[in-house]
Short mmCIF file of C-alpha atoms in Angstrom, two decimals:
data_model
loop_
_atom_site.label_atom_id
_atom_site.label_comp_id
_atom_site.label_asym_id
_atom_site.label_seq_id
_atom_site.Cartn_x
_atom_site.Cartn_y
_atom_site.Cartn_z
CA UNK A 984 0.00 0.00 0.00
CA UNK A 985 1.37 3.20 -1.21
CA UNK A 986 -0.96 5.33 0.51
CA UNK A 987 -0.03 8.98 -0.07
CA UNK A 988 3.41 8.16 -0.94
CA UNK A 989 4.07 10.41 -3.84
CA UNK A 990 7.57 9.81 -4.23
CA UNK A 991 8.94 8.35 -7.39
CA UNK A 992 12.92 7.39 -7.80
CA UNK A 993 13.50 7.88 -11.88
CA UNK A 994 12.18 10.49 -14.19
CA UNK A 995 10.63 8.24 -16.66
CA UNK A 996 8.13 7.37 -13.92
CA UNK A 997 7.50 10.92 -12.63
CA UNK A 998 6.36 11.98 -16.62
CA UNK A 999 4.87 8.88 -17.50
CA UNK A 1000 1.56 9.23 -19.23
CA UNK A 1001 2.58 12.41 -21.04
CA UNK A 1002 2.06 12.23 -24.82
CA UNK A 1003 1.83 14.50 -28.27
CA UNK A 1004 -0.27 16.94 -28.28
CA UNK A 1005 -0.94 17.28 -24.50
CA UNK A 1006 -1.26 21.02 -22.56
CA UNK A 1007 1.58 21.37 -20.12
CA UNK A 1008 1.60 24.00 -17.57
CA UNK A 1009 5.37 24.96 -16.04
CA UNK A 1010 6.32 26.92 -12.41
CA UNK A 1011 8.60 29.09 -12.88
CA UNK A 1012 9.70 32.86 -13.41
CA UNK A 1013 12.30 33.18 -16.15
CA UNK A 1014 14.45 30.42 -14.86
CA UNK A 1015 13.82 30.77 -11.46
CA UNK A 1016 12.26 27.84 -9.25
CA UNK A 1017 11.44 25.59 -12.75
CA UNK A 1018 11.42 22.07 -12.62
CA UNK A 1019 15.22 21.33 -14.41
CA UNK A 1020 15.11 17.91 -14.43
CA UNK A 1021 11.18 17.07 -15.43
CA UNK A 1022 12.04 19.55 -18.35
CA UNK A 1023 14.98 17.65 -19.27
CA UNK A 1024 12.61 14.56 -19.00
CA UNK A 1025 10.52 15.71 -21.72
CA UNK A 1026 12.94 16.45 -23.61
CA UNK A 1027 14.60 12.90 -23.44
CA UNK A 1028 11.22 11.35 -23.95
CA UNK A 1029 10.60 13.49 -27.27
CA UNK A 1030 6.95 14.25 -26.35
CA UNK A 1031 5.98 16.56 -29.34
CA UNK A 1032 2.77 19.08 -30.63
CA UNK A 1033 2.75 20.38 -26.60
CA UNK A 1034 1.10 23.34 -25.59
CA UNK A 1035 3.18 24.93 -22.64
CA UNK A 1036 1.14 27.33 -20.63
CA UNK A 1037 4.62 29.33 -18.19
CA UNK A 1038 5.48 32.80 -17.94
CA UNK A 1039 8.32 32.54 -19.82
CA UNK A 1040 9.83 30.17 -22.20
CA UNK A 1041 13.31 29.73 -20.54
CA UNK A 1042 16.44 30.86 -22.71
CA UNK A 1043 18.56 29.30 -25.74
CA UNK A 1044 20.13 26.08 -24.28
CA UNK A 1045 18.37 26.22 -20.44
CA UNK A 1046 15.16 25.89 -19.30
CA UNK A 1047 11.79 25.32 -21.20
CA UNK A 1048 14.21 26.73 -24.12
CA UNK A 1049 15.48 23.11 -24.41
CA UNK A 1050 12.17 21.90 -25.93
CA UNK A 1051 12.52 24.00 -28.66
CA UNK A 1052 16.01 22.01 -29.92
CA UNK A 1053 14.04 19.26 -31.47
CA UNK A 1054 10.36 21.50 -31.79
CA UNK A 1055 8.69 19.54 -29.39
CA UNK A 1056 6.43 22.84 -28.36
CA UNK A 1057 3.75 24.10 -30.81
CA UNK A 1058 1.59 26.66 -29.31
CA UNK A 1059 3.27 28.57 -25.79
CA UNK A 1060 0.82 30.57 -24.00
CA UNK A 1061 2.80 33.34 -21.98
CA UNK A 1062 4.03 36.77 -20.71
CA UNK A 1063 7.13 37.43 -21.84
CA UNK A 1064 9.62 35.69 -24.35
CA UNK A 1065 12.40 37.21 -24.84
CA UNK A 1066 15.89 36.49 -24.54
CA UNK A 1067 15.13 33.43 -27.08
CA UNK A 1068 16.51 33.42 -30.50
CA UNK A 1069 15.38 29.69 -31.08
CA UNK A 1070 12.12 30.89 -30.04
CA UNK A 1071 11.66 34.16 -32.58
CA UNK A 1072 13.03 31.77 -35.29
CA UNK A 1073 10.12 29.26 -34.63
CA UNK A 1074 7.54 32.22 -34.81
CA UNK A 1075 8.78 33.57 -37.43
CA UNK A 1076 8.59 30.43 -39.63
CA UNK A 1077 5.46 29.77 -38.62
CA UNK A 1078 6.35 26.32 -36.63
CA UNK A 1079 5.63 28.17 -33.03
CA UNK A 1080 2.05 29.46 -32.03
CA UNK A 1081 2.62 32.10 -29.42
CA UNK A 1082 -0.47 33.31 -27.36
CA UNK A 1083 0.63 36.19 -25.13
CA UNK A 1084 -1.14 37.02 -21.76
CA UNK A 1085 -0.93 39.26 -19.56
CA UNK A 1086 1.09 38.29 -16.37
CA UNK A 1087 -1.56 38.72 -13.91
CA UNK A 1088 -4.15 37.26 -16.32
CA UNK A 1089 -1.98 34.29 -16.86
CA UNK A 1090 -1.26 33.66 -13.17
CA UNK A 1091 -5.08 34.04 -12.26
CA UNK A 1092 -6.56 31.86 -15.17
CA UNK A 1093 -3.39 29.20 -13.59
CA UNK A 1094 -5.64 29.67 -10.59
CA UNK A 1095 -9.20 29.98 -11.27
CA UNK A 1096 -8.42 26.81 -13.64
CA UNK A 1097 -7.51 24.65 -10.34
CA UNK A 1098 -10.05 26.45 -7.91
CA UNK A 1099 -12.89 25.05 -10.20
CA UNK A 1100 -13.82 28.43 -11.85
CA UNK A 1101 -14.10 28.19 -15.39
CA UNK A 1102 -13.70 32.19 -16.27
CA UNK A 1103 -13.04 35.26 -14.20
CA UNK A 1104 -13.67 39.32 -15.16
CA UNK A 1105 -10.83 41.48 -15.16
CA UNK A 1106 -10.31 44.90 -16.18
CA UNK A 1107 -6.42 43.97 -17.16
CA UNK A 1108 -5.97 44.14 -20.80
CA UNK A 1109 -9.30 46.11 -21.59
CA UNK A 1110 -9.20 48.12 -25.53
CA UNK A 1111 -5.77 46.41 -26.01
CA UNK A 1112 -5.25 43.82 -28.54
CA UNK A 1113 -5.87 40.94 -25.90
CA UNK A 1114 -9.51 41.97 -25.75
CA UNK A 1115 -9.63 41.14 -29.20
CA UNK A 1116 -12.82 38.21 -29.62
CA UNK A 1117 -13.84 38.69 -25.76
CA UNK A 1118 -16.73 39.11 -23.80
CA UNK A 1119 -16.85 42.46 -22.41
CA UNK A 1120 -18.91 43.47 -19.09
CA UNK A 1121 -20.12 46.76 -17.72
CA UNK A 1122 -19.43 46.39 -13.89
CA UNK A 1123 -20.05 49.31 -11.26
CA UNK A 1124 -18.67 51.67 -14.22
CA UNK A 1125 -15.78 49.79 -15.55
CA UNK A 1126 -15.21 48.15 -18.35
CA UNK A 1127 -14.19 44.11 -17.62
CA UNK A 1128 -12.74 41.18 -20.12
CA UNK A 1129 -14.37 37.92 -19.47
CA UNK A 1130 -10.75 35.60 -19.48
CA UNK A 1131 -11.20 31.94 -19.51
CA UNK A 1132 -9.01 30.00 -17.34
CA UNK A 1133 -6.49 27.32 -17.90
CA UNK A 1134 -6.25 23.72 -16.85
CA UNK A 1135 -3.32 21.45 -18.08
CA UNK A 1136 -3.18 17.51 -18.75
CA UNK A 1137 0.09 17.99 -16.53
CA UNK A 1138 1.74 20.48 -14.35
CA UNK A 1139 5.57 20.57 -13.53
CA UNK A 1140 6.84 22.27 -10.99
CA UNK A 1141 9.41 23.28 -8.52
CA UNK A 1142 9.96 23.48 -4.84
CA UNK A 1143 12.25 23.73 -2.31
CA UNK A 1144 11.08 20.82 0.52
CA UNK A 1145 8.81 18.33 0.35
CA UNK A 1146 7.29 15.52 2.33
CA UNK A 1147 6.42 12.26 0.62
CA UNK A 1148 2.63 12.85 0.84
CA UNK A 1149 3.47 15.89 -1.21
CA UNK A 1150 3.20 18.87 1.36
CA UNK A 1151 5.99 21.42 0.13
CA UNK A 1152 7.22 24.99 0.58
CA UNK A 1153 9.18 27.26 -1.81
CA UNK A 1154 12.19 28.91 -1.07
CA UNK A 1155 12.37 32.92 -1.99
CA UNK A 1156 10.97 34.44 -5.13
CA UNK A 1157 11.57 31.02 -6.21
CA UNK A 1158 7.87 30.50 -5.24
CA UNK A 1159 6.42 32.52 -8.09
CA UNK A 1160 3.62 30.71 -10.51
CA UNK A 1161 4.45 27.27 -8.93
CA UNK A 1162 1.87 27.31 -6.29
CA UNK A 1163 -0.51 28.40 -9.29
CA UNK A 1164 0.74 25.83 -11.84
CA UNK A 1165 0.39 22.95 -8.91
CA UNK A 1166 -3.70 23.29 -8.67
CA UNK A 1167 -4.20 23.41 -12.11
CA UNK A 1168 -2.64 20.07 -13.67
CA UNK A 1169 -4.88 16.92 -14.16
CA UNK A 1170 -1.60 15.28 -12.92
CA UNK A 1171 1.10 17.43 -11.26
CA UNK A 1172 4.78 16.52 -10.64
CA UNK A 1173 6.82 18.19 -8.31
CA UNK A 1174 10.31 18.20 -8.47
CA UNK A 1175 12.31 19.34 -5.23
CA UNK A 1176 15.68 19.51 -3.05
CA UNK A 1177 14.44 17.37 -0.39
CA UNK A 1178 12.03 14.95 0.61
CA UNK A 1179 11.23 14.68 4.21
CA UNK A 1180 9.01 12.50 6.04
CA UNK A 1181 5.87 13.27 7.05
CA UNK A 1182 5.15 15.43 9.92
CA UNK A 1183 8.71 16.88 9.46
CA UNK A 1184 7.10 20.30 7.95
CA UNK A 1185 5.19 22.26 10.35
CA UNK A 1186 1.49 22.17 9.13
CA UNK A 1187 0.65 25.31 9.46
CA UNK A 1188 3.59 26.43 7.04
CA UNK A 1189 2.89 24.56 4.02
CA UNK A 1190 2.79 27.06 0.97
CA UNK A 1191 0.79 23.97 -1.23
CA UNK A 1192 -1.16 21.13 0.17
CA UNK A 1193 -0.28 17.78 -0.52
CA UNK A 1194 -3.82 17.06 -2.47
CA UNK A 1195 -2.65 19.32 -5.54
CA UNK A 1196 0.81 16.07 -5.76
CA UNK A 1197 0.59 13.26 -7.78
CA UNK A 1198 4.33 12.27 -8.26
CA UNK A 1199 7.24 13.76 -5.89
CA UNK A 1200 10.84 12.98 -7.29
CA UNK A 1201 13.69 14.61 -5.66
CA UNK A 1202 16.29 16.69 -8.48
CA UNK A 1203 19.45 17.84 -8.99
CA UNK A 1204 19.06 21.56 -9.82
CA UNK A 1205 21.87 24.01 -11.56
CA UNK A 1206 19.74 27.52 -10.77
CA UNK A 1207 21.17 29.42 -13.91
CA UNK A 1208 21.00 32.63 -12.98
CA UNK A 1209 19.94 34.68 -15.88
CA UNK A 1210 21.40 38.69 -14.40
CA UNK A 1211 23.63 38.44 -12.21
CA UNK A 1212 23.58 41.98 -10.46
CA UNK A 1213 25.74 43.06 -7.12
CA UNK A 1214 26.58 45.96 -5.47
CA UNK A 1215 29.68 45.63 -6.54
CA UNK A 1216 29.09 45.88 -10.49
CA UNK A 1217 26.05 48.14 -10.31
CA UNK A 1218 25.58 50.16 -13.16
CA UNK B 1148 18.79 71.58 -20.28
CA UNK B 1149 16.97 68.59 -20.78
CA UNK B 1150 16.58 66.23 -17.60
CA UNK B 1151 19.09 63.25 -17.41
CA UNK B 1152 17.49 59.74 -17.04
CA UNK B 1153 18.98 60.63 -13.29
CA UNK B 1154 17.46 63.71 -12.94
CA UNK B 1155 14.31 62.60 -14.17
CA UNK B 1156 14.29 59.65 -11.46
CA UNK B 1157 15.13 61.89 -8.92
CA UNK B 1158 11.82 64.30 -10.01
CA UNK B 1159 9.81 60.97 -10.15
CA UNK B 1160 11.05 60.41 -6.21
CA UNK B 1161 9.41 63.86 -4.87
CA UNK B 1162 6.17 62.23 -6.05
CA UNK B 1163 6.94 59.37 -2.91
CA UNK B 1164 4.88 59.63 0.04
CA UNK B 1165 5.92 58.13 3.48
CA UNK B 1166 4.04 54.59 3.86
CA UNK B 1167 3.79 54.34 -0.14
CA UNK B 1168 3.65 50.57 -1.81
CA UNK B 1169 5.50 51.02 -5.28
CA UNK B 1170 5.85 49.05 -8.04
CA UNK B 1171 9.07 50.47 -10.03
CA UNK B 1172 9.03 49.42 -13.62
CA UNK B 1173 12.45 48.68 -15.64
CA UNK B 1174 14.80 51.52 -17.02
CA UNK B 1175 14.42 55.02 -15.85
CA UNK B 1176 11.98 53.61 -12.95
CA UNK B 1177 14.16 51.51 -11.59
CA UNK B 1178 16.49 54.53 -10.56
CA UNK B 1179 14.27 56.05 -8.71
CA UNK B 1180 14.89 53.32 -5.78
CA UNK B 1181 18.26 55.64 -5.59
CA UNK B 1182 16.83 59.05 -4.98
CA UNK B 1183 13.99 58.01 -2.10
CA UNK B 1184 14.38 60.81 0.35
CA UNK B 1185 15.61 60.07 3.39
CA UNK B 1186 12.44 61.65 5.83
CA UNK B 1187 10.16 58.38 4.17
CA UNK B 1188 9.71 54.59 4.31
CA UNK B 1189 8.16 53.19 1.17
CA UNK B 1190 8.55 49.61 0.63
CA UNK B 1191 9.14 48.34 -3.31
CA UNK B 1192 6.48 45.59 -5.20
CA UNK B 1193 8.09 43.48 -7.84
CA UNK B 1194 5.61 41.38 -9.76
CA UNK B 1195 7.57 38.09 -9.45
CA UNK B 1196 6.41 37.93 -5.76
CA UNK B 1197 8.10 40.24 -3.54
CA UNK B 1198 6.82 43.31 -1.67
CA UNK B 1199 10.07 45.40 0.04
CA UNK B 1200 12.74 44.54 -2.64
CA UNK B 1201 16.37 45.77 -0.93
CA UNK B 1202 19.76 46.30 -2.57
CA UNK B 1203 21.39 44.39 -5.23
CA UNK B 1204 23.71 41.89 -2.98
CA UNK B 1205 27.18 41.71 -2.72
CA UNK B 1206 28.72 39.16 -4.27
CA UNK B 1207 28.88 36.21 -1.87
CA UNK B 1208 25.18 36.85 -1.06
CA UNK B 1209 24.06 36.00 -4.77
CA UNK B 1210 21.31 33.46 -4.92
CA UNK B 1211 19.58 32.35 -7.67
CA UNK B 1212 16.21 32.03 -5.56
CA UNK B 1213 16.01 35.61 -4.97
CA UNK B 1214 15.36 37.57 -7.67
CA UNK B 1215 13.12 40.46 -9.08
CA UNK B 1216 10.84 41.26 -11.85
CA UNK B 1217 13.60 41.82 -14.31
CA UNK B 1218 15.39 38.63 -13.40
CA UNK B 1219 17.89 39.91 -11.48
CA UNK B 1220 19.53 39.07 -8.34
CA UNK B 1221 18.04 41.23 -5.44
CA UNK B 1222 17.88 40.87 -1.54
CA UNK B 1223 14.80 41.28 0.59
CA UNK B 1224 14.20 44.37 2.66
CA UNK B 1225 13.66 44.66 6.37
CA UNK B 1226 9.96 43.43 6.98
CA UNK B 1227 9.52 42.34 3.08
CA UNK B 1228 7.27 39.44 2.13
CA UNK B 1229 7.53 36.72 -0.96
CA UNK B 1230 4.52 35.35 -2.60
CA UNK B 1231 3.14 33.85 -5.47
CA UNK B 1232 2.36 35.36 -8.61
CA UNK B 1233 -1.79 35.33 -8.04
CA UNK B 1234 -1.45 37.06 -4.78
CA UNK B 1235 0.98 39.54 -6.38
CA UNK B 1236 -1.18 40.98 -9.28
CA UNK B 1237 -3.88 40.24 -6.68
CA UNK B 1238 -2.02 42.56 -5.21
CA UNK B 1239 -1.63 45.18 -7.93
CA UNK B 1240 -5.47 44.28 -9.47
CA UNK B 1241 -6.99 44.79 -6.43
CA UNK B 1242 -5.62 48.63 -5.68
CA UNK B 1243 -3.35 48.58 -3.41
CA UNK B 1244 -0.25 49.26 -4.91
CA UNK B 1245 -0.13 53.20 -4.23
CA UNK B 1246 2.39 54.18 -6.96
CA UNK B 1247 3.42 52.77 -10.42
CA UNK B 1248 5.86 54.23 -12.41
CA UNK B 1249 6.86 52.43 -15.79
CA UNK B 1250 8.18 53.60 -19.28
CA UNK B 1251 6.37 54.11 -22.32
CA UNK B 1252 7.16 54.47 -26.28
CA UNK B 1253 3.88 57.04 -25.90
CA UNK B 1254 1.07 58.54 -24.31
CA UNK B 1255 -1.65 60.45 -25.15
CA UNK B 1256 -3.94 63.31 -24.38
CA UNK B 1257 -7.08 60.64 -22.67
CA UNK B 1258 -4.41 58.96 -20.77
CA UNK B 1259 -3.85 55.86 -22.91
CA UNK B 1260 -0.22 54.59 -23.06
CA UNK B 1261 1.33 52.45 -25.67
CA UNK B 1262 4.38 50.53 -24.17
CA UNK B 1263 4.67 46.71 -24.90
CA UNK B 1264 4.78 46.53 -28.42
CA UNK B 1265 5.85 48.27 -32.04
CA UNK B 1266 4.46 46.50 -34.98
CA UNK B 1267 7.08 44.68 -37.30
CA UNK B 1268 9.40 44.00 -35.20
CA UNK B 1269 9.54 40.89 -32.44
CA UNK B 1270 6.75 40.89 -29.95
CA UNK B 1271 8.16 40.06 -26.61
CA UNK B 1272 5.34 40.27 -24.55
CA UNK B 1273 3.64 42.89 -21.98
CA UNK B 1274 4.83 40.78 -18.72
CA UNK B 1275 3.19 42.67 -16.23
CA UNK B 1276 2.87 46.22 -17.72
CA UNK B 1277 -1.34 46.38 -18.69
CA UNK B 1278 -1.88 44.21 -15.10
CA UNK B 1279 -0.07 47.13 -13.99
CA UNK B 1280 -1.55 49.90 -15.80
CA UNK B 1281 -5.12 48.46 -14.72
CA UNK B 1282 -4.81 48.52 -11.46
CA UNK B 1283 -2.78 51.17 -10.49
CA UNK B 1284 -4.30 53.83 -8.26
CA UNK B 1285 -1.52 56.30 -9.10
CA UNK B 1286 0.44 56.06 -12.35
CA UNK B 1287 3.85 57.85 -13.29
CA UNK B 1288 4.99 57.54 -16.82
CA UNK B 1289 8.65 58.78 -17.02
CA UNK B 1290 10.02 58.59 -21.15
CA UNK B 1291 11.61 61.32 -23.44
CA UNK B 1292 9.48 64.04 -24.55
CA UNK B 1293 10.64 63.38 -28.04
CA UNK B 1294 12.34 60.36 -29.96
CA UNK B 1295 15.21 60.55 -31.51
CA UNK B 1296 14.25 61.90 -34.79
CA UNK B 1297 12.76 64.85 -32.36
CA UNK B 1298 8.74 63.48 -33.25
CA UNK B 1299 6.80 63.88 -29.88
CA UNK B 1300 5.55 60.95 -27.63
CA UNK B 1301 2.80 63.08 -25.93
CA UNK B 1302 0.18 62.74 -28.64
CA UNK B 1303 -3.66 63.35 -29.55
CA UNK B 1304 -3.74 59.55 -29.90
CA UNK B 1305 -1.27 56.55 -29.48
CA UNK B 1306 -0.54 55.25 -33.06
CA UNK B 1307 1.10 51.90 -31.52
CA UNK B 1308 -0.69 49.30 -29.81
CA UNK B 1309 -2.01 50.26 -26.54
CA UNK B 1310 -1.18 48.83 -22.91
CA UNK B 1311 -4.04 50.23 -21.08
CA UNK B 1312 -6.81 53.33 -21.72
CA UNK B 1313 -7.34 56.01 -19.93
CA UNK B 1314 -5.32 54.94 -17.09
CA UNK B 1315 -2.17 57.50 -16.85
CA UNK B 1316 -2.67 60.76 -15.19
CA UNK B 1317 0.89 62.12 -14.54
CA UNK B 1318 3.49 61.72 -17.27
CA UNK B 1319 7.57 63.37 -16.58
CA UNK B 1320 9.63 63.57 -19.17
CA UNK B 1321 12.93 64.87 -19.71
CA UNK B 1322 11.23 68.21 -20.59
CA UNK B 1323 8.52 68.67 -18.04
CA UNK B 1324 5.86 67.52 -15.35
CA UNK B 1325 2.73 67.14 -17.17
CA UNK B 1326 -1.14 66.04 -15.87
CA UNK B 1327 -3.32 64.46 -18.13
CA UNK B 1328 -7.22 65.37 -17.67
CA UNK B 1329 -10.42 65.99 -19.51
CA UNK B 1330 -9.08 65.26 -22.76
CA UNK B 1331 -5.99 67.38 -22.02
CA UNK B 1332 -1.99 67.69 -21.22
CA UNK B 1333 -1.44 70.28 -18.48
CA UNK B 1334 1.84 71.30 -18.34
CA UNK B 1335 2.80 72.08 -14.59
CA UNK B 1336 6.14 72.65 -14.22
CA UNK B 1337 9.37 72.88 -16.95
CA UNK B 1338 12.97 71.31 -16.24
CA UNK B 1339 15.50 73.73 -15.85
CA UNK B 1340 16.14 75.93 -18.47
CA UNK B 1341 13.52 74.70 -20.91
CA UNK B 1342 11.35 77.38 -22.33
CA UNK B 1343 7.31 76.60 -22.27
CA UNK B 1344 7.89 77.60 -25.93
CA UNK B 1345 10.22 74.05 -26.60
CA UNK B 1346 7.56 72.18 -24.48
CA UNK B 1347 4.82 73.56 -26.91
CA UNK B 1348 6.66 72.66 -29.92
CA UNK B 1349 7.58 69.18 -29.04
CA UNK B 1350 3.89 68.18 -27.68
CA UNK B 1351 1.71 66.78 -30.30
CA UNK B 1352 -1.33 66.21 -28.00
CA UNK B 1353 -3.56 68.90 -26.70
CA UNK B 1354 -1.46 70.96 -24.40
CA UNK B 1355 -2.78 74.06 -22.20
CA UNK B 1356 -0.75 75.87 -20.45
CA UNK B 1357 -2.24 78.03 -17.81
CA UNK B 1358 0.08 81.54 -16.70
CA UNK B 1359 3.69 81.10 -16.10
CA UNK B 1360 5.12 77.95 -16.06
CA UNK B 1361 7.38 77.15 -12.75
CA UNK B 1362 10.70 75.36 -13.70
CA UNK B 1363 11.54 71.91 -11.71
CA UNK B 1364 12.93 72.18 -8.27
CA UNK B 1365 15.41 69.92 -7.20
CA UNK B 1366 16.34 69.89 -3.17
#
């Protein structure tokens, strides 16, 4: 009996199930607090025609960047991707479908998608080009877009501790969309640093509940950082 | 003389209040984090999940966990607190960030403000800027009066895409403090040694200017 055990030992198990064409949402801000190794995963297992819902699309070489080597993404729904030549090339050809959202928008529709709420109204993005095709409302004088939320066939994401039922915490601004991304995956996988037993984190300072965890599988993480700015070499 | 990117920080940081929440966007924004007076507390909001963003940190402090809205490495503040992304724009949505300040490529006389994107050439993405622009109670938009082939960015209309409508009232540039309302620029003060003549010249939009014009002052 595995009870909630949640913790898997190779990577093949912790993305097994994932196939083409499935919607993949990714933790992560730039390349901070992503899931390293269930990125490298996919990219080992070739999975191809995804849809990766994440703020950002990593960088050339790191990242969710790496899933652009062999084209394995073909829509990305997002914030901000820059700092991607791979990326523009793909757009530009015509092989990448990019669907940009704003970062708040993209962060709540993460969230309304795994509280159970289907749309939400938000005044973000109103007579811009991402109210282009929506539903507008009139609310106590102000103008609202009706946004539908987002629900993956997976989530991946990052966190700093774990127990094996799944309970974790982030660590810093390392936190980010992960606790988002976690509630919205018909299966989510959490990669961390540690895996502790149960009853090792103090309840009351769990940042996501173990009931969001399907698979737990302890990584080996680099942490790129993408700026490096000190005191020191301030500009 | 036209304001310096510093100088026009350091105008941006008289607008502070003691107790204000601030969101600092990247560019001539993010100096203003080095001219807060010294007589007030305000804490800084970066998007990515932090609200009282310190100091870059020195070198041995560097961690790749702790960073800000423009990806680099930053340190917490005294009494900050790190969050996720929802709660952050919940944050910002919500109202009760007290000051925004953030760049633009233009703005115009009803308040909208064009800053994410120029058409035929690579679309990066708005990050944060229209959840920002939305929710803002208080907006500062700090950009050149003019581009570089001397056109002005304070127009009757935006011709690029927009990031929000109606949503900027105070726009300083490297000209002059200007309010936008009913329809209107109002010029309100000049920087230092600018005639109200240049001013007119290089504002597209509807501009009134009301009597003499003070010039910036700097303490």
């Amino acid at each position: 009996m595995a009870g909630f055990d949640k913790v898997v030992t190779s990577y093949s198990e912790a993305m097994a199930g994932l196939t083409d064409g499935m919607t993949v949402i990714a933790g992560g801000f730039g390349l901070c607090g992503i899931p390293e190794g269930l990125i490298a995963q996919i990219k080992r297992q070739g999975t191809r025609d995804l849809t990766v819902v994440s703020n950002n699309c990593g960088i050339d070489g790191f990242g969710l960047g790496v899933l652009l080597e062999d084209k394995q993404i073909s829509k990305m729904i997002a914030s901000y991707v820059g700092e991607n030549a791979l990326f523009e090339q793909q757009l530009l050809s015509g092989e990448l479908d990019v669907e940009l959202t704003p970062q708040g928008t993209l962060a709540e529709k993460m969230r309304a998608g795994g509280a159970g709420i289907p749309a939400f109204y938000t005044a973000t993005g109103v007579g811009t080009v991402v109210a282009e095709g929506k539903e507008t409302r009139h609310i106590n004088g102000r103008d609202y877009l009706l946004e539908p939320s987002i629900t993956g066939d997976f989530a991946i994401i990052k966190a700093y501790k774990a127990d094996r039922y799944g309970n974790c915490i982030y660590r810093h601004t390392a936190m980010n969309f992960n606790p988002m991304a976690a509630t919205a995956g018909k299966i989510t996988v959490l990669e961390v640093e540690e895996i502790v037993e149960p009853g090792e984190l103090e309840p009351s300072q769990i940042h996501t509940p173990g009931i969001y965890i399907d698979r737990v599988i302890k990584g080996e993480f680099e942490k790129r950082i993408e700026k490096v700015t000190t005191r020191d070499n301030n500009k | 003389m036209a304001l310096s990117r510093e100088q026009i920080a350091k105008r941006v940081a008289m607008e502070l209040q003691d107790g204000y929440y601030v969101n600092l966007g990247i560019g001539i924004p993010t100096l203003v984090a080095n001219y807060v007076p010294s007589d007030i507390e305000v804490m800084l909001q970066s998007e990515n999940g932090l609200l009282g963003m310190g100091p870059y940190p020195t070198a041995s402090k560097v961690d790749a966990d702790m960073i800000n809205a423009g990806k680099e490495t930053v340190t917490a503040a005294k009494g900050a607190a790190i969050f996720s992304s929802a709660e952050s724009f919940a944050m910002i949505r919500g109202g009760h960030v007290d000051l925004t300040v953030l760049g633009a490529f233009e703005v115009d006389q009803h308040g909208n403000i064009a800053s994410w994107m120029i058409p035929n050439k690579l679309v990066k993405g708005m990050g944060g800027a229209m959840d920002l622009v939305a929710g803002a109670k208080n907006i500062i938009c700090t950009m050149t009066h003019a581009n570089k082939q001397g056109e002005s960015k304070l127009l009757s209309e935006c011709s690029l895409p927009l990031t929000g409508v109606g949503c900027i009232n105070k726009v300083i540039t490297d000209l002059a403090l200007l309010e936008i309302k009913d329809g209107a620029f109002y010029l309100l003060e000049r920087a230092p040694g600018i005639s109200t003549e240049e001013i007119i010249t290089k504002t597209a939009g509807k501009l009134i200017v009301a009597g003499d014009i003070p010039e910036m002052q700097f303490n």
